[in-house]
Short mmCIF file of C-alpha atoms in Angstrom, two decimals:
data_model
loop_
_atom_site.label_atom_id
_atom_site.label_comp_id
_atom_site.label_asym_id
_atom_site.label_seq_id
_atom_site.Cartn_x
_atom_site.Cartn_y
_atom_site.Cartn_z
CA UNK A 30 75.19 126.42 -42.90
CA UNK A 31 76.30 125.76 -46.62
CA UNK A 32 73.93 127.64 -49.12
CA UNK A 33 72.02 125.97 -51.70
CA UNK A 34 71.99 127.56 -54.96
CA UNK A 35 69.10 126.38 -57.70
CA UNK A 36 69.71 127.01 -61.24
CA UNK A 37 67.55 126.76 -64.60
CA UNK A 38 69.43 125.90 -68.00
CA UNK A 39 72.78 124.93 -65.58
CA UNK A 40 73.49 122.14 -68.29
CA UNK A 41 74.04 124.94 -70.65
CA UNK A 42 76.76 126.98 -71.85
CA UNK A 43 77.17 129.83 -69.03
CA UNK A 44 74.37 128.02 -66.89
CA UNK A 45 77.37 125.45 -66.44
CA UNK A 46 79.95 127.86 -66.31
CA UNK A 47 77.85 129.64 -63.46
CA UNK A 48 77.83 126.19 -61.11
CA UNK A 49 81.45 125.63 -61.87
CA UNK A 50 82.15 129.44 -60.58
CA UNK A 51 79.88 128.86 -57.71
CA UNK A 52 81.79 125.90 -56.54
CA UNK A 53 84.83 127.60 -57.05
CA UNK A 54 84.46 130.80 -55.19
CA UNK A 55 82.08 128.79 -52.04
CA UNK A 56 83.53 125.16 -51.36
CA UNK A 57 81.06 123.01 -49.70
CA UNK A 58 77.72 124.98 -51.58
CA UNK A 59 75.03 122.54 -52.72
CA UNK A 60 74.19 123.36 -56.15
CA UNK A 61 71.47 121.85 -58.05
CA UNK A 62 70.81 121.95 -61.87
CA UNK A 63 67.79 122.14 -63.28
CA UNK A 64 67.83 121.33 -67.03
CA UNK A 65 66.04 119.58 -69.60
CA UNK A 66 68.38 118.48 -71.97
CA UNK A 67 67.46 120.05 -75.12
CA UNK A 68 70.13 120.90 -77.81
CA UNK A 69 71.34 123.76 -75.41
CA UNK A 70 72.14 121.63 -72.89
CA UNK A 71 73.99 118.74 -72.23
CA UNK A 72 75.29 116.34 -69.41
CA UNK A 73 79.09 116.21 -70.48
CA UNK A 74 78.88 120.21 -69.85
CA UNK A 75 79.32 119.38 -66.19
CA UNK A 76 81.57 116.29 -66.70
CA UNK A 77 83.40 116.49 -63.22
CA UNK A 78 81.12 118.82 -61.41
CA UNK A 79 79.61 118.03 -57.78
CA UNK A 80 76.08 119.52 -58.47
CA UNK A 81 73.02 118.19 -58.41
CA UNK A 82 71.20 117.39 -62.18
CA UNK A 83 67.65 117.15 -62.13
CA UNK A 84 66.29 116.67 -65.51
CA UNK A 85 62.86 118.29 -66.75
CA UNK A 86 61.39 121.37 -68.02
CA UNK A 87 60.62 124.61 -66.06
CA UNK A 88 57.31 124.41 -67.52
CA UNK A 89 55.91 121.44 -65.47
CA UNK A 90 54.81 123.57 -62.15
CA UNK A 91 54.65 120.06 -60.13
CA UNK A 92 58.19 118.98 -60.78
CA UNK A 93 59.70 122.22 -59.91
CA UNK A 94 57.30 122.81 -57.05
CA UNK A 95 58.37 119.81 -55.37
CA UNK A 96 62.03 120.14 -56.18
CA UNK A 97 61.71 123.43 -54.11
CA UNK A 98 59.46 121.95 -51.73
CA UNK A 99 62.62 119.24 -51.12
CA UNK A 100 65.87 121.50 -51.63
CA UNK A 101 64.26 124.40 -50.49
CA UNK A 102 67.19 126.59 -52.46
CA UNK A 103 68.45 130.11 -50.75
CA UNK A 104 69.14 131.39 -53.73
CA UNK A 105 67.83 130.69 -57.75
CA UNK A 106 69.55 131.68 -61.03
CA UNK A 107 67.15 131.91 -63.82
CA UNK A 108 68.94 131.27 -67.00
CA UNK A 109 66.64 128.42 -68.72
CA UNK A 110 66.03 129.76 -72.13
CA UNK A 111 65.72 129.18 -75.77
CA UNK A 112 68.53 131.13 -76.84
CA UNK A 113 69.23 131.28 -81.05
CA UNK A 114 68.12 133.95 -82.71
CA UNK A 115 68.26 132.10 -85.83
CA UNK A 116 66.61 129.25 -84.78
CA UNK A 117 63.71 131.93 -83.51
CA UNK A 118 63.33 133.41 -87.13
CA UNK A 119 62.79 129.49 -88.53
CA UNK A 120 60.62 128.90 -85.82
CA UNK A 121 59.47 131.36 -82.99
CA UNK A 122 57.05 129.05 -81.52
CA UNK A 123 59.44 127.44 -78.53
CA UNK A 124 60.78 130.84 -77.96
CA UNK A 125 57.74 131.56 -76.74
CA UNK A 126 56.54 128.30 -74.88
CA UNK A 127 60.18 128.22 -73.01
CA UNK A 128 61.31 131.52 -72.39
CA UNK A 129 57.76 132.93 -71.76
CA UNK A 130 55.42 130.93 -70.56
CA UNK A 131 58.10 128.90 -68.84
CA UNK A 132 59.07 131.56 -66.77
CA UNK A 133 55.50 132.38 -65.66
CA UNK A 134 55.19 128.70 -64.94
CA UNK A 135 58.39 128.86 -62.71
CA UNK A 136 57.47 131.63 -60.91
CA UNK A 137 54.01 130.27 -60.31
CA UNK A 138 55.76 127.43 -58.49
CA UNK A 139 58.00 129.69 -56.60
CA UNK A 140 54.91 131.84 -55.53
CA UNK A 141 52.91 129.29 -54.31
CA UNK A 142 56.20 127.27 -52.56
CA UNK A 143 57.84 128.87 -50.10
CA UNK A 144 58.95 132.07 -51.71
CA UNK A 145 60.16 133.84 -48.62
CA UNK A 146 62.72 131.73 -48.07
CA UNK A 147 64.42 132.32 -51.73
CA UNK A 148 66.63 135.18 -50.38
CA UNK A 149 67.27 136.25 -54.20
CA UNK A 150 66.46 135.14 -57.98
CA UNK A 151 68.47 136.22 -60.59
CA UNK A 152 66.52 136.53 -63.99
CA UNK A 153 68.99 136.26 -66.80
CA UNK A 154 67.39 138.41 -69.95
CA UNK A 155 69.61 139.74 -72.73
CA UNK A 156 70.64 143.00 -73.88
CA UNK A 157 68.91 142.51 -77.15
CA UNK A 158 65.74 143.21 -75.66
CA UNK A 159 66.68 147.09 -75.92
CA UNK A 160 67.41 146.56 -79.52
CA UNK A 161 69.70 148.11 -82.11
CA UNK A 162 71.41 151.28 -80.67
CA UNK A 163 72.22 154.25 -82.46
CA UNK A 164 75.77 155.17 -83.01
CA UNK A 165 77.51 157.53 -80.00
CA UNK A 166 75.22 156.15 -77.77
CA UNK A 167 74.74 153.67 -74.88
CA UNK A 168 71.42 152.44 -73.22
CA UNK A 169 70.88 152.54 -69.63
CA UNK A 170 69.14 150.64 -67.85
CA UNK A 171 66.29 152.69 -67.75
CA UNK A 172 65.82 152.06 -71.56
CA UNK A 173 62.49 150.69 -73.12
CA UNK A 174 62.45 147.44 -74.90
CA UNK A 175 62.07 147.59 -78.22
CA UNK A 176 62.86 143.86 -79.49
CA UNK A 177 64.03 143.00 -82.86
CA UNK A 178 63.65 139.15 -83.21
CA UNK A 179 61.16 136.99 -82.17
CA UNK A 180 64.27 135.84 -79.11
CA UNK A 181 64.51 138.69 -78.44
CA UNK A 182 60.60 139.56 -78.00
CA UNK A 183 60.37 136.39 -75.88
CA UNK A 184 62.88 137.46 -73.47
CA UNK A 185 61.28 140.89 -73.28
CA UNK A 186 58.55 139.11 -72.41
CA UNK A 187 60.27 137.13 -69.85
CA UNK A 188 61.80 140.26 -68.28
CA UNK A 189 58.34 142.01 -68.17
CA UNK A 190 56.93 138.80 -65.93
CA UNK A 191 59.89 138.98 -63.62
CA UNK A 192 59.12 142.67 -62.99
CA UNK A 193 55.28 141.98 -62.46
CA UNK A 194 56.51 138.81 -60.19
CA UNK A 195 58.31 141.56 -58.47
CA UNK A 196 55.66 143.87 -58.06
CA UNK A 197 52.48 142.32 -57.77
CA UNK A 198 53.76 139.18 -55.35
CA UNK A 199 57.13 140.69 -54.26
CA UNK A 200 59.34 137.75 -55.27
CA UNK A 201 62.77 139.17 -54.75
CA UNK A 202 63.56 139.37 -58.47
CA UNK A 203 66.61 141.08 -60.00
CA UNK A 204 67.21 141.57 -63.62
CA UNK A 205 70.63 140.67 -65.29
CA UNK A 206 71.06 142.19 -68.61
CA UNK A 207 74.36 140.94 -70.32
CA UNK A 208 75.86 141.13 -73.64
CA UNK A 209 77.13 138.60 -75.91
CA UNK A 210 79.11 136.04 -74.12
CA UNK A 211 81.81 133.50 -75.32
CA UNK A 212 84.05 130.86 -74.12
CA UNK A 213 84.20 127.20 -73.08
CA UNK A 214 81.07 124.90 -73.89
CA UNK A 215 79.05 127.20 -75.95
CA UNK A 216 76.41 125.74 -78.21
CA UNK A 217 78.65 124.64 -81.62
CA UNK A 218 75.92 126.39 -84.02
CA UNK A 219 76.93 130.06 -81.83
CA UNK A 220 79.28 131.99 -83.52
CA UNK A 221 82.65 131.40 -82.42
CA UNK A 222 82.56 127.83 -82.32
CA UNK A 223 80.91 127.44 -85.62
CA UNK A 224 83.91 129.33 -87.07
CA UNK A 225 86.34 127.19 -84.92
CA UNK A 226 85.38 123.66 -86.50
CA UNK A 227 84.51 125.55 -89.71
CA UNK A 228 88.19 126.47 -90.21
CA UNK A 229 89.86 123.12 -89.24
CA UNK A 230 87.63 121.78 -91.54
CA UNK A 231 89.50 123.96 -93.90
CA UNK A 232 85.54 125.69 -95.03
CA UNK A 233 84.23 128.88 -95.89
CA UNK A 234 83.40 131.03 -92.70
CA UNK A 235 80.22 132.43 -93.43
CA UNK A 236 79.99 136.44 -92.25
CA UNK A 237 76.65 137.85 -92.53
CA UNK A 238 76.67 141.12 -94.35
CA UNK A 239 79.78 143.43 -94.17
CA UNK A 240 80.38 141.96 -91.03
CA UNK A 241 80.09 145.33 -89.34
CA UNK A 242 77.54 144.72 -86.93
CA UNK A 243 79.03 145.31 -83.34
CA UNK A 244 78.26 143.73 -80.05
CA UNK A 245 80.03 143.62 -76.60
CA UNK A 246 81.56 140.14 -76.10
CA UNK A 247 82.05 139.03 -72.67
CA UNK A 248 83.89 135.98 -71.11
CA UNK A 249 81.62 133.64 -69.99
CA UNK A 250 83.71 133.45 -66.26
CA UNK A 251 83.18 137.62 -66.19
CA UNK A 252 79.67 137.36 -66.95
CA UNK A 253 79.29 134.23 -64.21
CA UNK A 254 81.22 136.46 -61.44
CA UNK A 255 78.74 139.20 -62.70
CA UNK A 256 75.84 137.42 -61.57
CA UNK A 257 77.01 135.68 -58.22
CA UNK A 258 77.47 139.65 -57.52
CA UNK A 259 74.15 140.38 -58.29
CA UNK A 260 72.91 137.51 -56.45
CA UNK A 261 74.47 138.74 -52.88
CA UNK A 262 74.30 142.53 -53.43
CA UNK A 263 72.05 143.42 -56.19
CA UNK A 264 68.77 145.14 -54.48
CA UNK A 265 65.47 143.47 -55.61
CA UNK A 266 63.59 144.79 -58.58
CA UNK A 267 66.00 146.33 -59.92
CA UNK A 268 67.94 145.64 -63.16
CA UNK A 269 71.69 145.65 -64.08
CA UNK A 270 73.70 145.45 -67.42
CA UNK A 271 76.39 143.36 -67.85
CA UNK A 272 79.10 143.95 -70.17
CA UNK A 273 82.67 144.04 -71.15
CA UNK A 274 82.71 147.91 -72.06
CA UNK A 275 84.73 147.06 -75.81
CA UNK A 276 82.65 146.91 -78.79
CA UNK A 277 83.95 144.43 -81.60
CA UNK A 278 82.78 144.04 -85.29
CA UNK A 279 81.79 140.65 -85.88
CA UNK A 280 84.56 140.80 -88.55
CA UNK A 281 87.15 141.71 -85.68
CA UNK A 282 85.71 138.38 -83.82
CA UNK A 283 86.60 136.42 -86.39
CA UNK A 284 90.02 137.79 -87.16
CA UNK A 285 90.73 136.97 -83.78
CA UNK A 286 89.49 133.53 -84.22
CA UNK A 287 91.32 133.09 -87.00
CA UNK A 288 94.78 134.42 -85.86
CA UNK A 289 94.20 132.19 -82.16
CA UNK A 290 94.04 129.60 -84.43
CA UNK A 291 96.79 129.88 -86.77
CA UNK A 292 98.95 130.64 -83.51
CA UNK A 293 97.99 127.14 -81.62
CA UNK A 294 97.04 125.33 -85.08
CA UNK A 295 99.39 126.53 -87.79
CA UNK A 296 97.85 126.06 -91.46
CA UNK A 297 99.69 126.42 -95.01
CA UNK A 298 97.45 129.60 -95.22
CA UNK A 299 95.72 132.00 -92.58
CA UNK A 300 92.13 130.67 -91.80
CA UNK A 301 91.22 134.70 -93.01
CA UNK A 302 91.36 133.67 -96.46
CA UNK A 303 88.62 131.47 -95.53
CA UNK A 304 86.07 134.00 -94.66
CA UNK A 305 83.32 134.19 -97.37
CA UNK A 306 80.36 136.79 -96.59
CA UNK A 307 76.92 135.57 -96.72
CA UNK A 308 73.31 137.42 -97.25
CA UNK A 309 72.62 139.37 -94.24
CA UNK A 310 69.90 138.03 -91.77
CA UNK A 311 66.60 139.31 -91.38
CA UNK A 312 66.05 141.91 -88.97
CA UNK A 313 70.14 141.69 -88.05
CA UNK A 314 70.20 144.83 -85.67
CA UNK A 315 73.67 146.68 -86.82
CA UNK A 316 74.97 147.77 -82.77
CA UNK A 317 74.08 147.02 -79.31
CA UNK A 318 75.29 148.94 -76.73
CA UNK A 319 74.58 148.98 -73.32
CA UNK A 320 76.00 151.07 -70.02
CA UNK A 321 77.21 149.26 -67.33
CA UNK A 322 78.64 151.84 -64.97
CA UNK A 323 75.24 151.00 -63.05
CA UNK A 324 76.76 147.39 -61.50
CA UNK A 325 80.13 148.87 -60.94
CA UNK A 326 79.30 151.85 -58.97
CA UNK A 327 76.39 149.91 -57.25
CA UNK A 328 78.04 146.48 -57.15
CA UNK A 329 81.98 146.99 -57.85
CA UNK A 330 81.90 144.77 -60.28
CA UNK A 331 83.94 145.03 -63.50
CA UNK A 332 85.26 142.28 -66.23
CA UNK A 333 88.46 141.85 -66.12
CA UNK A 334 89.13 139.66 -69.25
CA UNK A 335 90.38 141.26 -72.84
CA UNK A 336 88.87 139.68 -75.52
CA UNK A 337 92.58 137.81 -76.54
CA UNK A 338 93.03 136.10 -73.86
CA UNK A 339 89.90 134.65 -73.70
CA UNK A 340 89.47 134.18 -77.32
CA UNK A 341 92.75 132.11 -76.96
CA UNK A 342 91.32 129.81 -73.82
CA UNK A 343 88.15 129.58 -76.05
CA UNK A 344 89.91 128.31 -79.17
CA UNK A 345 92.34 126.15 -76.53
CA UNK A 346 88.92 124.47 -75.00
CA UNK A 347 87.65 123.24 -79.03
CA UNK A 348 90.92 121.84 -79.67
CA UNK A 349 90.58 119.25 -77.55
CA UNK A 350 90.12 116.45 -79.47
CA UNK A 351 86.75 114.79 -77.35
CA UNK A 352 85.06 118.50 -77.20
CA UNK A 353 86.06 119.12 -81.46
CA UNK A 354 84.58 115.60 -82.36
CA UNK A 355 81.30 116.36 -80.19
CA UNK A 356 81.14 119.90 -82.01
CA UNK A 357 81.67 118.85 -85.52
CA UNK A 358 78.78 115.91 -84.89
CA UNK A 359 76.38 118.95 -83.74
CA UNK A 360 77.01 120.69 -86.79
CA UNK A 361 76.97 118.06 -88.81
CA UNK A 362 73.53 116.84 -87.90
CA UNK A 363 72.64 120.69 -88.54
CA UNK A 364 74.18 120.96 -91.70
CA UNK A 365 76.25 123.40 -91.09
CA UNK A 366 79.70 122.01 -91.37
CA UNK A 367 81.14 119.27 -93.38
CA UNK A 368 79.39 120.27 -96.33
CA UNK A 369 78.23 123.66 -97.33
CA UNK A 370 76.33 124.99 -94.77
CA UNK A 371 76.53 128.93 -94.75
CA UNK A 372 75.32 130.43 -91.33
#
């Protein structure tokens, strides 16, 4: 019998890159989104997709209590989240409503449906719950939090709940702990898009600081594949990073931006000259580094994809003229291209 797969925030960027890799790798799987819509997510993310969308909030115990009642799901992928960390230094309060007390409220309604059944959950958290890392080193999993940002505190507090779901009720929790992803469909206002439309808008790309700071990028399909692993061999209660194992400045991101982009989109002038550094953020944590050797020696898993090529599919997904126009409108209602907007 076909499995049925739920998963939370699967409108989003990699919660819709997750049900696309889930169709993919098990034709005839019944997977069902459950999403509600905010900026994060939207419906044209899974434009030609054969899942399921229900739309409403993880915080509303009654809805998801009798979608699990009705779909009765073998296996669920946590990922519904408030996920900015700017957005969490203007205004912490959803941070906390979504990613904390929503997950209690979800795993309420899993406790008191039929919680034996779920085979596995997969709780999504974030290696920025470990905060910054000191240079030479690389934290294992075995780590303690020691959030930066008020994101980052709410998915701390997130993770803690899924390890006291684990422990106190014996949900069959496992933690995911990834890095930063990119790719195809991610929010406009992230990074890498925001310097895509940015620089065929011919503006300033805004760098925070020296543009030192380094982080793991991963492509959104490797971190996907990451967590179907963990879903069908990761043991319960434990937790496992995911990451790409090749640090890169955020300077060196958008270099590579740039140069995708003056390869498929030549200019007069490489988009470099465009970048323009911009006061520092508060609280911007200078490294994160995490060990992964954990989910490959445990798991096998490994990514595979070097941050080129999937910088270049990236850039090759916002060129297309529907997904640029539907970027450019998100940043434009956020101020933060076609004028002077500097994040």
């Amino acid at each position: 019998m076909a499995a049925t797969y739920l998963v939370t925030g699967g409108a989003g960027f990699i919660g819709s890159a997750l049900v696309r890799r889930l169709l993919a790798t098990e034709p005839g799987c019944h997977v069902i989104v459950l999403d509600a819509l905010t900026y994060a997510g939207a419906r044209a993310n899974l434009d030609g997709v054969s899942a399921e969308l229900v739309v409403g909030d993880i915080r509303d115990r009654a809805l998801v209590r009798s979608l699990l009642d009705r779909s009765r799901p073998n296996l669920v992928f946590h990922l519904a989240a408030e996920t900015h960390v700017d957005r969490s230094i203007e205004d912490g309060s959803p941070f906390i409503a979504t990613n904390v007390a929503g997950t209690l409220d979800l795993y309420e309604a899993i406790r008191a449906s039929r919680p034996t059944e779920i085979e596995k959950i997969v709780h999504v958290s974030t290696d920025e719950v470990l905060g910054p890392t000191p240079p030479g080193l690389r934290f294992t999993e075995d780590a303690p939090m020691c959030a930066s940002s008020p994101y980052a505190a709410s998915k701390a507090g997130a993770e803690a709940l899924a390890q006291a779901f684990y422990t106190t009720y014996g949900l069959s929790i496992t933690i995911a702990r990834p890095t930063n992803h990119y790719g195809p469909r991610q929010l406009a206002e992230k990074l890498i898009p925001l310097v895509i439309c940015r620089a065929l808008l011919n503006e300033k790309l805004p760098v925070y600081g020296d543009g030192l700071h380094q982080r793991d990028w991963l492509f959104v399909d490797d971190g996907c594949d990451a967590l179907i692993t963990i879903a069908r061999r990761g043991a319960p209660g434990r937790t496992y990073h995911v990451a790409s194992g090749a640090e890169h400045t955020t300077l060196d991101v958008v270099h590579q931006v740039c140069d995708a982009l003056d390869s498929l989109r030549p200019a007069e002038q490489s988009r470099r000259s465009l970048i323009a550094h911009v006061a520092d953020r508060p609280g911007h944590d200078r490294r994160y580094g995490i060990d992964a050797r954990r989910i490959e020696q445990e798991l096998g898993w490994r990514a595979t994809t070097r941050l080129a090529d999937g910088m270049k599919k990236t850039v090759e997904h916002y060129l297309e003229p529907a997904v640029l126009e539907r970027a450019k409108a998100h940043l434009a209602r956020r101020g933060l291209a076609g004028g002077d907007g500097r994040r």
